[in-house]
Amino acid sequence: MSDIKKIRNYLPYLIARLFSKDKSNEQLVDFYCDNITDYICFKKLLKEYPQIRVVAKNKTLKEKLSSYGVSAITYPSYPDVVIMCRHSTWRYPLARIKKIGMRHGPYHFKDFIKTDYYNQFDLFMFTSPTEAKQAKDRGIKNGVGVGFPKIDDAFDGSINQKDLDILQEKLKLKQDKKTIIFSATWSKSNYSAINKWYYRLGEIADKYNILVTVHEWTPDQIKDTIKETSNITYIEDKEILPFLMISDLMVGDISSIIAEFMALDKKVITYKIPVGGRISQEIIQMLDETSYRVDTFESMSKAIDIALNSHDIHKEKRHYYNERMFGKLDGKAHLRAKQEIDKILRANS
């Protein structure tokens, strides 16, 4: 960020701070929320810290958060400690504010961004010890691997079989059919495969239960086409984990939701995407070794039959990459994160 932009951010914030009512003698801790996904990544930790204020980026997000039962305030805020899932430390430009970062998606499906963006945090929590070590090798000085709290509910019993049965009944899924969940990264990212399948789902909708989740920035025209396809369930809910848990197979491209599905030890089909840009070469290798790779809708249809009806040939490699991406899948990532946050809070009190 340029010095001029830093000054533009700093001065209005400092002036507004003079008129802020946040002058309690108690240590104020905020969670800065850029979108609903950030909240979902942090909500497991929020239960451990009922005193933490959720700070919504704007009034629109504040209203969305209220639909999730979250009472939020709007930015700006003036805490002693701020936690966030984005590289948005510039929003809190005072050096005295301790800053804690965490990922809004698992691992780094794209290569690490600038080291300085990480080192602006006093602590950055990565999704595995492996990732934290890789970060350290790149000069990131503040990293620790805790796991991915967003998926803890799948491993600590918070989401049980009764919950999943109720969801399947609500969605009216056919019990005699396998359930396939389709996902895609942003359609304008040059890495998305959504244009290869979104308008053809009707061709397989009678054979399987089809669920679809797409990137929030996906154009309405694509979303509307999917929603209008008969016998397709388009998922509006951002709390995607239960939908992953009821699915037997995923079809994706390069979206990090693939890692969340793999963490559940389930089979994946992925479309090959152009290699280049910031896409991690390790992730390309991972997809080659842990998923059925396809190029067309026709080859995908064949791969679905193979994946659902054959021996799990990717299981060993999937376990290998799960360990690299998540460390321990024990439902305790949020508790490890809490331990690290507590260190900052104690040192700052």
CSV table of C-alpha atoms in Angstrom, one decimal:
chain,number,residue,atom,x,y,z
A,1,MET,CA,0.0,0.0,0.0
A,2,SER,CA,1.4,3.5,-0.9
A,3,ASP,CA,2.3,6.0,1.8
A,4,ILE,CA,-0.4,8.4,0.4
A,5,LYS,CA,-3.1,5.7,0.8
A,6,LYS,CA,-1.8,4.9,4.3
A,7,ILE,CA,-2.2,8.6,5.3
A,8,ARG,CA,-5.7,8.7,3.7
A,9,ASN,CA,-6.7,5.7,5.9
A,10,TYR,CA,-4.9,6.9,9.0
A,11,LEU,CA,-6.1,10.5,9.4
A,12,PRO,CA,-9.9,9.9,9.1
A,13,TYR,CA,-9.6,6.9,11.4
A,14,LEU,CA,-7.6,9.0,14.0
A,15,ILE,CA,-10.0,11.9,13.8
A,16,ALA,CA,-13.1,9.6,14.3
A,17,ARG,CA,-11.3,7.9,17.1
A,18,LEU,CA,-11.3,11.2,19.1
A,19,PHE,CA,-15.1,11.2,19.1
A,20,SER,CA,-15.5,7.5,19.7
A,21,LYS,CA,-17.4,6.2,22.7
A,22,ASP,CA,-15.2,3.1,22.9
A,23,LYS,CA,-13.3,4.4,25.9
A,24,SER,CA,-13.9,1.6,28.4
A,25,ASN,CA,-11.1,0.6,30.8
A,26,GLU,CA,-11.7,-3.0,29.8
A,27,GLN,CA,-9.8,-4.6,27.0
A,28,LEU,CA,-11.9,-4.3,23.8
A,29,VAL,CA,-11.7,-7.2,21.3
A,30,ASP,CA,-13.4,-7.0,17.9
A,31,PHE,CA,-13.9,-9.4,15.1
A,32,TYR,CA,-13.9,-7.4,11.8
A,33,CYS,CA,-16.3,-9.1,9.4
A,34,ASP,CA,-15.9,-8.5,5.7
A,35,ASN,CA,-18.7,-10.9,4.6
A,36,ILE,CA,-20.8,-13.8,5.8
A,37,THR,CA,-18.1,-16.3,5.0
A,38,ASP,CA,-15.8,-14.6,7.5
A,39,TYR,CA,-18.4,-14.9,10.2
A,40,ILE,CA,-18.9,-18.6,9.5
A,41,CYS,CA,-15.1,-19.2,9.7
A,42,PHE,CA,-15.0,-17.4,13.1
A,43,LYS,CA,-18.4,-18.5,14.7
A,44,LYS,CA,-16.9,-21.5,16.5
A,45,LEU,CA,-14.4,-19.2,18.2
A,46,LEU,CA,-17.1,-16.6,18.9
A,47,LYS,CA,-18.8,-19.1,21.2
A,48,GLU,CA,-15.6,-19.2,23.2
A,49,TYR,CA,-15.4,-15.4,23.4
A,50,PRO,CA,-18.9,-14.0,24.1
A,51,GLN,CA,-17.3,-10.6,24.9
A,52,ILE,CA,-16.0,-10.1,21.4
A,53,ARG,CA,-17.9,-7.6,19.3
A,54,VAL,CA,-18.6,-8.5,15.7
A,55,VAL,CA,-17.9,-5.5,13.5
A,56,ALA,CA,-19.7,-5.6,10.1
A,57,LYS,CA,-18.0,-3.9,7.1
A,58,ASN,CA,-21.2,-2.0,6.4
A,59,LYS,CA,-24.9,-1.7,7.2
A,60,THR,CA,-25.9,-4.2,4.5
A,61,LEU,CA,-23.7,-6.9,6.1
A,62,LYS,CA,-24.9,-6.0,9.5
A,63,GLU,CA,-28.5,-6.8,8.4
A,64,LYS,CA,-27.3,-10.1,6.8
A,65,LEU,CA,-25.5,-11.0,10.1
A,66,SER,CA,-28.7,-10.4,12.0
A,67,SER,CA,-30.4,-13.2,9.9
A,68,TYR,CA,-27.8,-15.5,11.4
A,69,GLY,CA,-28.7,-14.4,14.9
A,70,VAL,CA,-25.6,-12.1,15.2
A,71,SER,CA,-25.9,-8.7,16.8
A,72,ALA,CA,-23.1,-6.6,15.1
A,73,ILE,CA,-21.9,-3.1,15.1
A,74,THR,CA,-20.7,-1.3,11.9
A,75,TYR,CA,-17.2,-0.3,11.1
A,76,PRO,CA,-15.3,1.8,12.2
A,77,SER,CA,-14.5,0.5,15.7
A,78,TYR,CA,-11.6,1.2,18.0
A,79,PRO,CA,-10.6,-1.9,19.9
A,80,ASP,CA,-7.4,-2.9,21.7
A,81,VAL,CA,-7.3,-6.1,19.7
A,82,VAL,CA,-8.9,-6.9,16.3
A,83,ILE,CA,-9.3,-10.4,14.7
A,84,MET,CA,-10.0,-10.7,11.0
A,85,CYS,CA,-10.1,-13.3,8.2
A,86,ARG,CA,-8.8,-10.8,5.5
A,87,HIS,CA,-5.7,-8.8,4.9
A,88,SER,CA,-7.4,-5.7,6.0
A,89,THR,CA,-5.1,-4.4,8.7
A,90,TRP,CA,-5.2,-1.0,6.9
A,91,ARG,CA,-8.7,-0.5,8.4
A,92,TYR,CA,-7.1,-0.4,11.8
A,93,PRO,CA,-4.0,1.8,11.2
A,94,LEU,CA,-3.1,2.5,14.8
A,95,ALA,CA,0.1,0.6,15.9
A,96,ARG,CA,-1.2,0.1,19.4
A,97,ILE,CA,-4.1,-2.1,18.1
A,98,LYS,CA,-3.0,-5.7,18.2
A,99,LYS,CA,-4.0,-7.6,15.0
A,100,ILE,CA,-4.7,-11.3,14.7
A,101,GLY,CA,-5.3,-12.9,11.3
A,102,MET,CA,-6.8,-16.2,10.2
A,103,ARG,CA,-7.7,-17.8,6.9
A,104,HIS,CA,-11.2,-17.6,5.4
A,105,GLY,CA,-10.5,-20.7,3.4
A,106,PRO,CA,-8.3,-23.7,3.9
A,107,TYR,CA,-4.6,-23.7,3.0
A,108,HIS,CA,-3.2,-21.6,0.2
A,109,PHE,CA,-4.8,-22.6,-3.1
A,110,LYS,CA,-3.1,-19.5,-4.4
A,111,ASP,CA,0.5,-18.8,-3.6
A,112,PHE,CA,1.2,-16.6,-0.6
A,113,ILE,CA,0.7,-12.9,-1.2
A,114,LYS,CA,3.3,-10.4,-0.1
A,115,THR,CA,5.1,-11.3,3.1
A,116,ASP,CA,4.5,-7.8,4.4
A,117,TYR,CA,0.8,-8.4,4.3
A,118,TYR,CA,1.2,-11.2,6.8
A,119,ASN,CA,3.8,-9.5,9.0
A,120,GLN,CA,1.5,-6.6,9.6
A,121,PHE,CA,-0.3,-9.0,12.0
A,122,ASP,CA,0.9,-9.7,15.5
A,123,LEU,CA,-0.3,-13.3,15.0
A,124,PHE,CA,-1.5,-15.1,11.9
A,125,MET,CA,-3.2,-18.5,12.3
A,126,PHE,CA,-2.7,-20.9,9.4
A,127,THR,CA,-4.7,-24.0,8.8
A,128,SER,CA,-1.9,-26.5,9.5
A,129,PRO,CA,1.6,-26.7,10.9
A,130,THR,CA,2.8,-27.5,7.4
A,131,GLU,CA,1.4,-24.3,6.0
A,132,ALA,CA,2.9,-22.3,9.0
A,133,LYS,CA,6.3,-23.8,8.2
A,134,GLN,CA,6.0,-22.9,4.5
A,135,ALA,CA,5.1,-19.4,5.6
A,136,LYS,CA,8.1,-19.1,7.9
A,137,ASP,CA,10.4,-20.3,5.0
A,138,ARG,CA,9.0,-17.3,3.0
A,139,GLY,CA,9.8,-14.8,5.7
A,140,ILE,CA,6.5,-14.7,7.5
A,141,LYS,CA,7.5,-14.3,11.1
A,142,ASN,CA,4.2,-14.5,13.1
A,143,GLY,CA,2.6,-17.7,11.8
A,144,VAL,CA,1.2,-20.7,13.8
A,145,GLY,CA,-0.7,-23.7,12.5
A,146,VAL,CA,-3.9,-24.4,14.3
A,147,GLY,CA,-6.2,-26.1,11.9
A,148,PHE,CA,-9.4,-24.8,10.3
A,149,PRO,CA,-12.1,-24.0,12.9
A,150,LYS,CA,-14.8,-23.7,10.2
A,151,ILE,CA,-15.0,-27.5,9.8
A,152,ASP,CA,-14.7,-28.4,13.5
A,153,ASP,CA,-18.5,-29.1,13.7
A,154,ALA,CA,-18.1,-32.1,11.4
A,155,PHE,CA,-15.6,-33.7,13.8
A,156,ASP,CA,-16.7,-32.8,17.3
A,157,GLY,CA,-20.3,-34.0,17.1
A,158,SER,CA,-21.9,-30.6,16.8
A,159,ILE,CA,-23.5,-31.8,13.6
A,160,ASN,CA,-24.9,-35.3,14.1
A,161,GLN,CA,-26.7,-37.8,12.0
A,162,LYS,CA,-30.1,-36.6,13.1
A,163,ASP,CA,-29.2,-33.1,11.9
A,164,LEU,CA,-28.2,-34.5,8.5
A,165,ASP,CA,-31.4,-36.7,8.3
A,166,ILE,CA,-33.5,-33.6,8.9
A,167,LEU,CA,-31.6,-31.6,6.2
A,168,GLN,CA,-32.0,-34.4,3.7
A,169,GLU,CA,-35.7,-34.6,4.4
A,170,LYS,CA,-36.0,-30.8,4.1
A,171,LEU,CA,-34.3,-30.9,0.7
A,172,LYS,CA,-36.5,-33.8,-0.3
A,173,LEU,CA,-33.5,-35.8,-1.5
A,174,LYS,CA,-34.3,-39.3,-2.9
A,175,GLN,CA,-32.9,-41.9,-0.6
A,176,ASP,CA,-32.3,-44.4,-3.4
A,177,LYS,CA,-30.0,-41.9,-5.3
A,178,LYS,CA,-26.5,-40.7,-4.6
A,179,THR,CA,-26.0,-37.0,-3.8
A,180,ILE,CA,-23.5,-35.0,-5.9
A,181,ILE,CA,-22.5,-31.5,-5.0
A,182,PHE,CA,-21.2,-29.2,-7.7
A,183,SER,CA,-19.0,-26.2,-6.8
A,184,ALA,CA,-17.1,-23.6,-8.8
A,185,THR,CA,-14.8,-20.7,-8.1
A,186,TRP,CA,-15.6,-17.2,-9.5
A,187,SER,CA,-16.6,-17.5,-13.1
A,188,LYS,CA,-14.5,-14.5,-14.2
A,189,SER,CA,-11.3,-15.7,-12.5
A,190,ASN,CA,-10.1,-17.7,-15.6
A,191,TYR,CA,-9.9,-20.8,-13.3
A,192,SER,CA,-13.6,-21.6,-13.2
A,193,ALA,CA,-15.1,-24.6,-15.0
A,194,ILE,CA,-18.7,-23.5,-14.3
A,195,ASN,CA,-19.4,-22.7,-18.0
A,196,LYS,CA,-18.8,-26.4,-18.8
A,197,TRP,CA,-21.7,-27.7,-16.7
A,198,TYR,CA,-24.1,-25.1,-15.3
A,199,TYR,CA,-26.6,-25.2,-18.2
A,200,ARG,CA,-26.4,-29.0,-18.6
A,201,LEU,CA,-27.2,-30.2,-15.1
A,202,GLY,CA,-30.7,-31.2,-16.3
A,203,GLU,CA,-29.1,-34.0,-18.3
A,204,ILE,CA,-28.2,-35.9,-15.1
A,205,ALA,CA,-30.7,-34.6,-12.6
A,206,ASP,CA,-33.0,-37.6,-12.9
A,207,LYS,CA,-30.1,-40.0,-12.0
A,208,TYR,CA,-28.7,-38.3,-8.9
A,209,ASN,CA,-29.6,-35.8,-6.2
A,210,ILE,CA,-27.8,-32.6,-7.4
A,211,LEU,CA,-26.8,-29.8,-5.1
A,212,VAL,CA,-25.0,-26.7,-6.3
A,213,THR,CA,-23.0,-24.0,-4.5
A,214,VAL,CA,-21.1,-21.3,-6.4
A,215,HIS,CA,-18.9,-18.3,-5.7
A,216,GLU,CA,-20.9,-15.3,-4.4
A,217,TRP,CA,-19.8,-13.1,-7.3
A,218,THR,CA,-21.1,-15.5,-9.9
A,219,PRO,CA,-23.3,-13.6,-12.4
A,220,ASP,CA,-27.1,-13.7,-11.8
A,221,GLN,CA,-27.6,-15.2,-15.3
A,222,ILE,CA,-25.7,-18.3,-14.3
A,223,LYS,CA,-27.3,-18.5,-10.9
A,224,ASP,CA,-30.8,-18.1,-12.4
A,225,THR,CA,-30.2,-20.8,-15.0
A,226,ILE,CA,-29.2,-23.3,-12.3
A,227,LYS,CA,-32.1,-22.3,-10.1
A,228,GLU,CA,-34.5,-22.8,-13.0
A,229,THR,CA,-33.3,-26.3,-13.8
A,230,SER,CA,-35.7,-29.0,-12.6
A,231,ASN,CA,-34.7,-31.3,-9.8
A,232,ILE,CA,-31.7,-29.2,-8.8
A,233,THR,CA,-31.1,-27.8,-5.3
A,234,TYR,CA,-29.3,-24.4,-5.4
A,235,ILE,CA,-27.8,-23.7,-2.0
A,236,GLU,CA,-28.3,-20.2,-0.8
A,237,ASP,CA,-27.0,-20.9,2.8
A,238,LYS,CA,-23.4,-19.9,3.3
A,239,GLU,CA,-23.1,-22.5,6.1
A,240,ILE,CA,-22.1,-25.1,3.6
A,241,LEU,CA,-20.7,-27.8,5.9
A,242,PRO,CA,-23.9,-29.8,6.5
A,243,PHE,CA,-24.5,-29.9,2.7
A,244,LEU,CA,-21.0,-31.3,2.2
A,245,MET,CA,-21.6,-33.9,4.9
A,246,ILE,CA,-24.8,-35.3,3.1
A,247,SER,CA,-23.1,-35.4,-0.3
A,248,ASP,CA,-21.4,-38.6,-1.6
A,249,LEU,CA,-19.3,-36.9,-4.3
A,250,MET,CA,-18.1,-33.4,-5.3
A,251,VAL,CA,-17.5,-32.0,-8.8
A,252,GLY,CA,-15.3,-28.9,-8.7
A,253,ASP,CA,-12.5,-27.0,-10.3
A,254,ILE,CA,-10.0,-25.1,-8.2
A,255,SER,CA,-12.2,-23.7,-5.4
A,256,SER,CA,-10.9,-24.3,-1.9
A,257,ILE,CA,-14.2,-25.9,-0.9
A,258,ILE,CA,-12.7,-29.0,-2.4
A,259,ALA,CA,-10.3,-29.2,0.5
A,260,GLU,CA,-13.2,-29.0,3.0
A,261,PHE,CA,-14.9,-31.9,1.1
A,262,MET,CA,-11.6,-33.9,1.1
A,263,ALA,CA,-11.3,-33.4,4.9
A,264,LEU,CA,-14.5,-35.4,5.2
A,265,ASP,CA,-12.7,-38.2,3.4
A,266,LYS,CA,-14.9,-38.2,0.3
A,267,LYS,CA,-14.3,-38.6,-3.4
A,268,VAL,CA,-13.8,-35.7,-5.8
A,269,ILE,CA,-14.0,-35.0,-9.5
A,270,THR,CA,-12.2,-31.9,-10.8
A,271,TYR,CA,-12.2,-30.1,-14.1
A,272,LYS,CA,-8.7,-29.3,-15.4
A,273,ILE,CA,-8.1,-25.5,-15.4
A,274,PRO,CA,-5.4,-23.3,-17.0
A,275,VAL,CA,-2.2,-23.4,-15.1
A,276,GLY,CA,-0.6,-20.1,-14.3
A,277,GLY,CA,-1.0,-16.9,-12.3
A,278,ARG,CA,-1.0,-17.3,-8.5
A,279,ILE,CA,-2.4,-20.8,-8.5
A,280,SER,CA,-0.3,-23.0,-6.3
A,281,GLN,CA,1.6,-25.7,-8.2
A,282,GLU,CA,1.2,-27.9,-5.1
A,283,ILE,CA,-2.5,-27.6,-5.4
A,284,ILE,CA,-2.5,-28.6,-9.0
A,285,GLN,CA,-0.4,-31.7,-8.1
A,286,MET,CA,-2.8,-32.4,-5.2
A,287,LEU,CA,-5.8,-32.4,-7.6
A,288,ASP,CA,-4.0,-34.6,-10.0
A,289,GLU,CA,-3.3,-37.1,-7.2
A,290,THR,CA,-6.6,-37.0,-5.3
A,291,SER,CA,-9.3,-36.5,-7.8
A,292,TYR,CA,-10.7,-37.8,-11.1
A,293,ARG,CA,-9.6,-35.2,-13.6
A,294,VAL,CA,-11.9,-34.3,-16.5
A,295,ASP,CA,-12.1,-31.8,-19.4
A,296,THR,CA,-15.7,-32.0,-20.6
A,297,PHE,CA,-19.2,-32.6,-19.4
A,298,GLU,CA,-19.2,-36.0,-21.1
A,299,SER,CA,-16.0,-37.1,-19.4
A,300,MET,CA,-17.4,-35.8,-16.1
A,301,SER,CA,-20.6,-37.9,-16.5
A,302,LYS,CA,-18.5,-41.0,-17.1
A,303,ALA,CA,-16.2,-40.1,-14.1
A,304,ILE,CA,-19.3,-39.9,-11.8
A,305,ASP,CA,-20.2,-43.5,-12.5
A,306,ILE,CA,-16.6,-44.6,-12.0
A,307,ALA,CA,-16.2,-42.7,-8.8
A,308,LEU,CA,-19.4,-43.9,-7.3
A,309,ASN,CA,-19.0,-47.5,-8.2
A,310,SER,CA,-15.4,-48.3,-7.9
A,311,HIS,CA,-12.7,-48.8,-5.3
A,312,ASP,CA,-11.4,-45.5,-3.6
A,313,ILE,CA,-8.1,-45.2,-5.5
A,314,HIS,CA,-7.3,-41.7,-4.0
A,315,LYS,CA,-7.8,-42.5,-0.3
A,316,GLU,CA,-4.1,-42.7,0.7
A,317,LYS,CA,-3.1,-39.5,-1.1
A,318,ARG,CA,-6.2,-37.7,0.2
A,319,HIS,CA,-5.1,-38.5,3.8
A,320,TYR,CA,-1.6,-37.3,3.0
A,321,TYR,CA,-2.9,-33.9,1.7
A,322,ASN,CA,-5.4,-33.6,4.5
A,323,GLU,CA,-2.6,-33.7,7.0
A,324,ARG,CA,-0.7,-31.1,5.0
A,325,MET,CA,-3.7,-28.8,4.7
A,326,PHE,CA,-5.3,-29.2,8.1
A,327,GLY,CA,-2.9,-31.0,10.5
A,328,LYS,CA,-5.2,-32.8,13.0
A,329,LEU,CA,-8.9,-33.2,11.9
A,330,ASP,CA,-10.1,-33.6,15.5
A,331,GLY,CA,-12.6,-30.9,15.9
A,332,LYS,CA,-10.3,-28.9,18.1
A,333,ALA,CA,-8.9,-26.3,15.7
A,334,HIS,CA,-10.9,-23.6,17.4
A,335,LEU,CA,-9.5,-24.5,20.8
A,336,ARG,CA,-5.9,-24.4,19.4
A,337,ALA,CA,-6.8,-21.0,17.9
A,338,LYS,CA,-8.2,-19.9,21.3
A,339,GLN,CA,-4.9,-20.8,23.0
A,340,GLU,CA,-3.0,-18.6,20.6
A,341,ILE,CA,-5.4,-15.7,20.9
A,342,ASP,CA,-5.3,-15.9,24.6
A,343,LYS,CA,-1.5,-15.4,24.5
A,344,ILE,CA,-2.1,-12.1,22.7
A,345,LEU,CA,-4.9,-11.0,25.1
A,346,ARG,CA,-2.8,-11.8,28.2
A,347,ALA,CA,0.2,-10.0,26.8
A,348,ASN,CA,-1.9,-6.9,25.9
A,349,SER,CA,-3.9,-6.7,29.2
